[in-house]
């Protein structure tokens, strides 16, 4: 089936992972992030971001801080069609926190694309599992924080973000 949308994990995938980052000045892009997002947009592929932000639930961050970080990401990468955020702590048991499917399903609905026509790109197993649970496809882009068992378990592993974006373009 034809691919129409790509959902990115934020931390460790699009931008360097700075734990509980509420400061836009600390946003640093991952290698080839701009080129990857530009490639998708040139091919008419809708894009969104799905991100767990437990710092909100922990009282370390506010929604406003997270929104300012997202605005900085868009300054650097261009607009995304949707931002879906889980603000809950891991133990909250919410349906939105990855690896559950809630963020992916909400993003697909916001973009008007069914999950089976969506690719989720992330750096850890929870991203892959959320895609699978929602009925979407996944591509794992490992980084030093990715565990070896997550790499082994992932159905699709690519060397970098640009390879993931090229994979998405090939499937359109």
Short mmCIF file of C-alpha atoms in Angstrom, two decimals:
data_model
loop_
_atom_site.label_atom_id
_atom_site.label_comp_id
_atom_site.label_asym_id
_atom_site.label_seq_id
_atom_site.Cartn_x
_atom_site.Cartn_y
_atom_site.Cartn_z
CA UNK A 1 0.00 0.00 0.00
CA UNK A 2 1.15 3.51 -0.84
CA UNK A 3 2.79 5.57 1.91
CA UNK A 4 1.31 9.06 2.46
CA UNK A 5 2.65 10.23 5.84
CA UNK A 6 5.72 10.07 8.05
CA UNK A 7 5.61 10.56 11.80
CA UNK A 8 8.87 11.33 13.57
CA UNK A 9 9.82 10.76 17.16
CA UNK A 10 11.32 14.02 18.45
CA UNK A 11 14.16 13.36 20.91
CA UNK A 12 17.00 11.25 19.56
CA UNK A 13 15.43 11.17 16.09
CA UNK A 14 14.83 14.73 14.83
CA UNK A 15 16.78 16.53 17.55
CA UNK A 16 19.45 15.55 20.02
CA UNK A 17 17.99 14.16 23.20
CA UNK A 18 18.30 16.72 25.98
CA UNK A 19 16.35 15.25 28.92
CA UNK A 20 13.34 17.36 29.88
CA UNK A 21 14.33 20.14 27.50
CA UNK A 22 12.21 23.25 27.92
CA UNK A 23 14.77 25.62 26.41
CA UNK A 24 14.57 26.29 22.65
CA UNK A 25 18.20 27.45 22.67
CA UNK A 26 19.26 23.88 23.51
CA UNK A 27 17.63 22.36 20.40
CA UNK A 28 20.23 20.74 18.14
CA UNK A 29 19.24 18.87 15.00
CA UNK A 30 20.25 15.28 14.39
CA UNK A 31 22.43 14.75 11.30
CA UNK A 32 20.53 15.18 8.01
CA UNK A 33 17.28 16.12 9.77
CA UNK A 34 16.68 19.16 7.56
CA UNK A 35 17.53 17.31 4.38
CA UNK A 36 15.25 14.42 5.38
CA UNK A 37 12.22 16.57 6.16
CA UNK A 38 12.77 18.63 2.99
CA UNK A 39 12.90 15.45 0.90
CA UNK A 40 9.57 14.26 2.30
CA UNK A 41 7.91 17.63 1.75
CA UNK A 42 9.20 17.81 -1.85
CA UNK A 43 7.49 14.49 -2.52
CA UNK A 44 4.19 15.58 -0.98
CA UNK A 45 4.47 13.30 2.04
CA UNK A 46 2.65 14.64 5.09
CA UNK A 47 4.70 14.88 8.26
CA UNK A 48 4.05 14.97 11.97
CA UNK A 49 5.78 14.43 15.29
CA UNK A 50 4.79 12.02 18.06
CA UNK A 51 6.63 12.54 21.33
CA UNK A 52 6.46 11.39 24.93
CA UNK A 53 7.11 14.35 27.23
CA UNK A 54 6.80 12.93 30.74
CA UNK A 55 8.53 16.02 32.13
CA UNK A 56 5.13 17.72 31.97
CA UNK A 57 3.52 15.08 34.16
CA UNK A 58 6.51 15.11 36.49
CA UNK A 59 6.21 18.88 36.93
CA UNK A 60 9.63 19.51 35.38
CA UNK A 61 8.26 21.12 32.21
CA UNK A 62 5.20 23.10 31.24
CA UNK A 63 3.17 22.72 28.03
CA UNK A 64 4.28 26.22 27.15
CA UNK A 65 7.96 25.28 27.37
CA UNK A 66 7.40 22.20 25.23
CA UNK A 67 5.51 24.29 22.66
CA UNK A 68 8.41 26.77 22.51
CA UNK A 69 10.82 23.89 21.85
CA UNK A 70 8.51 22.65 19.09
CA UNK A 71 8.39 26.14 17.58
CA UNK A 72 12.21 26.13 17.49
CA UNK A 73 12.22 22.73 15.80
CA UNK A 74 9.87 24.13 13.14
CA UNK A 75 12.11 27.20 12.76
CA UNK A 76 14.93 24.81 11.89
CA UNK A 77 13.03 22.16 9.90
CA UNK A 78 9.86 23.76 8.56
CA UNK A 79 6.25 23.10 9.49
CA UNK A 80 4.86 19.75 10.52
CA UNK A 81 1.23 18.87 9.92
CA UNK A 82 0.69 17.80 13.52
CA UNK A 83 2.43 17.59 16.88
CA UNK A 84 1.08 14.91 19.21
CA UNK A 85 2.40 14.99 22.77
CA UNK A 86 1.92 12.56 25.63
CA UNK A 87 2.39 14.61 28.83
CA UNK A 88 1.92 11.68 31.19
CA UNK A 89 4.40 9.92 33.46
CA UNK A 90 5.26 6.36 32.39
CA UNK A 91 3.27 4.78 35.24
CA UNK A 92 0.08 6.72 34.39
CA UNK A 93 -1.15 3.93 32.10
CA UNK A 94 -2.50 6.37 29.51
CA UNK A 95 -3.36 5.18 25.99
CA UNK A 96 -1.21 7.85 24.33
CA UNK A 97 2.26 7.11 25.71
CA UNK A 98 4.46 5.19 23.31
CA UNK A 99 4.68 2.18 23.00
CA UNK A 100 0.87 2.39 23.08
CA UNK A 101 -0.75 3.49 19.81
CA UNK A 102 -2.58 6.64 20.93
CA UNK A 103 -0.12 9.25 19.65
CA UNK A 104 0.24 7.54 16.28
CA UNK A 105 -3.51 7.15 15.86
CA UNK A 106 -4.13 10.79 16.84
CA UNK A 107 -1.46 12.01 14.41
CA UNK A 108 -2.88 9.90 11.58
CA UNK A 109 -6.35 11.30 12.26
CA UNK A 110 -5.01 14.87 12.33
CA UNK A 111 -3.23 14.33 9.00
CA UNK A 112 -6.20 12.53 7.44
CA UNK A 113 -4.09 9.47 6.59
CA UNK A 114 -4.83 5.91 7.69
CA UNK A 115 -2.17 4.24 9.87
CA UNK A 116 -1.41 1.61 7.23
CA UNK A 117 -0.25 4.44 4.92
CA UNK A 118 2.00 5.91 7.60
CA UNK A 119 5.65 5.33 8.51
CA UNK A 120 6.86 6.04 12.05
CA UNK A 121 10.56 6.89 12.30
CA UNK A 122 12.14 6.60 15.73
CA UNK A 123 15.25 5.68 17.65
CA UNK A 124 13.98 3.22 20.26
CA UNK A 125 11.79 0.17 20.51
CA UNK A 126 8.83 2.12 21.94
CA UNK A 127 8.57 4.01 18.63
CA UNK A 128 8.54 0.77 16.64
CA UNK A 129 6.03 -0.83 19.03
CA UNK A 130 3.70 2.18 18.88
CA UNK A 131 3.71 2.01 15.08
CA UNK A 132 2.94 -1.70 15.12
CA UNK A 133 0.18 -1.29 17.72
CA UNK A 134 -1.46 1.40 15.57
CA UNK A 135 -1.19 -0.58 12.34
CA UNK A 136 1.49 1.68 10.87
CA UNK A 137 4.92 0.84 9.46
CA UNK A 138 8.15 1.68 11.24
CA UNK A 139 11.81 2.42 10.62
CA UNK A 140 14.31 2.37 13.45
CA UNK A 141 17.24 4.79 13.21
CA UNK A 142 19.62 3.60 15.94
CA UNK A 143 21.78 5.98 17.93
CA UNK A 144 24.05 5.31 20.92
CA UNK A 145 21.00 5.17 23.25
CA UNK A 146 19.29 2.44 21.21
CA UNK A 147 19.59 -0.96 22.89
CA UNK A 148 20.85 -3.91 20.85
CA UNK A 149 17.66 -5.92 21.58
CA UNK A 150 15.60 -3.06 20.09
CA UNK A 151 17.69 -3.18 16.92
CA UNK A 152 17.30 -6.95 16.65
CA UNK A 153 13.53 -6.78 17.19
CA UNK A 154 12.83 -3.96 14.72
CA UNK A 155 11.46 -5.11 11.35
CA UNK A 156 13.23 -2.26 9.50
CA UNK A 157 16.51 -0.71 10.63
CA UNK A 158 18.22 2.04 8.63
CA UNK A 159 21.62 3.63 9.13
CA UNK A 160 20.46 7.24 9.43
CA UNK A 161 17.56 9.65 9.15
CA UNK A 162 18.13 10.38 5.47
CA UNK A 163 18.00 6.65 4.66
CA UNK A 164 14.64 6.50 6.49
CA UNK A 165 13.31 9.45 4.49
CA UNK A 166 14.50 7.86 1.23
CA UNK A 167 12.76 4.63 2.22
CA UNK A 168 9.53 6.59 2.71
CA UNK A 169 9.88 8.25 -0.70
CA UNK A 170 10.46 4.86 -2.36
CA UNK A 171 7.19 3.61 -0.88
CA UNK A 172 5.04 6.47 -2.15
#
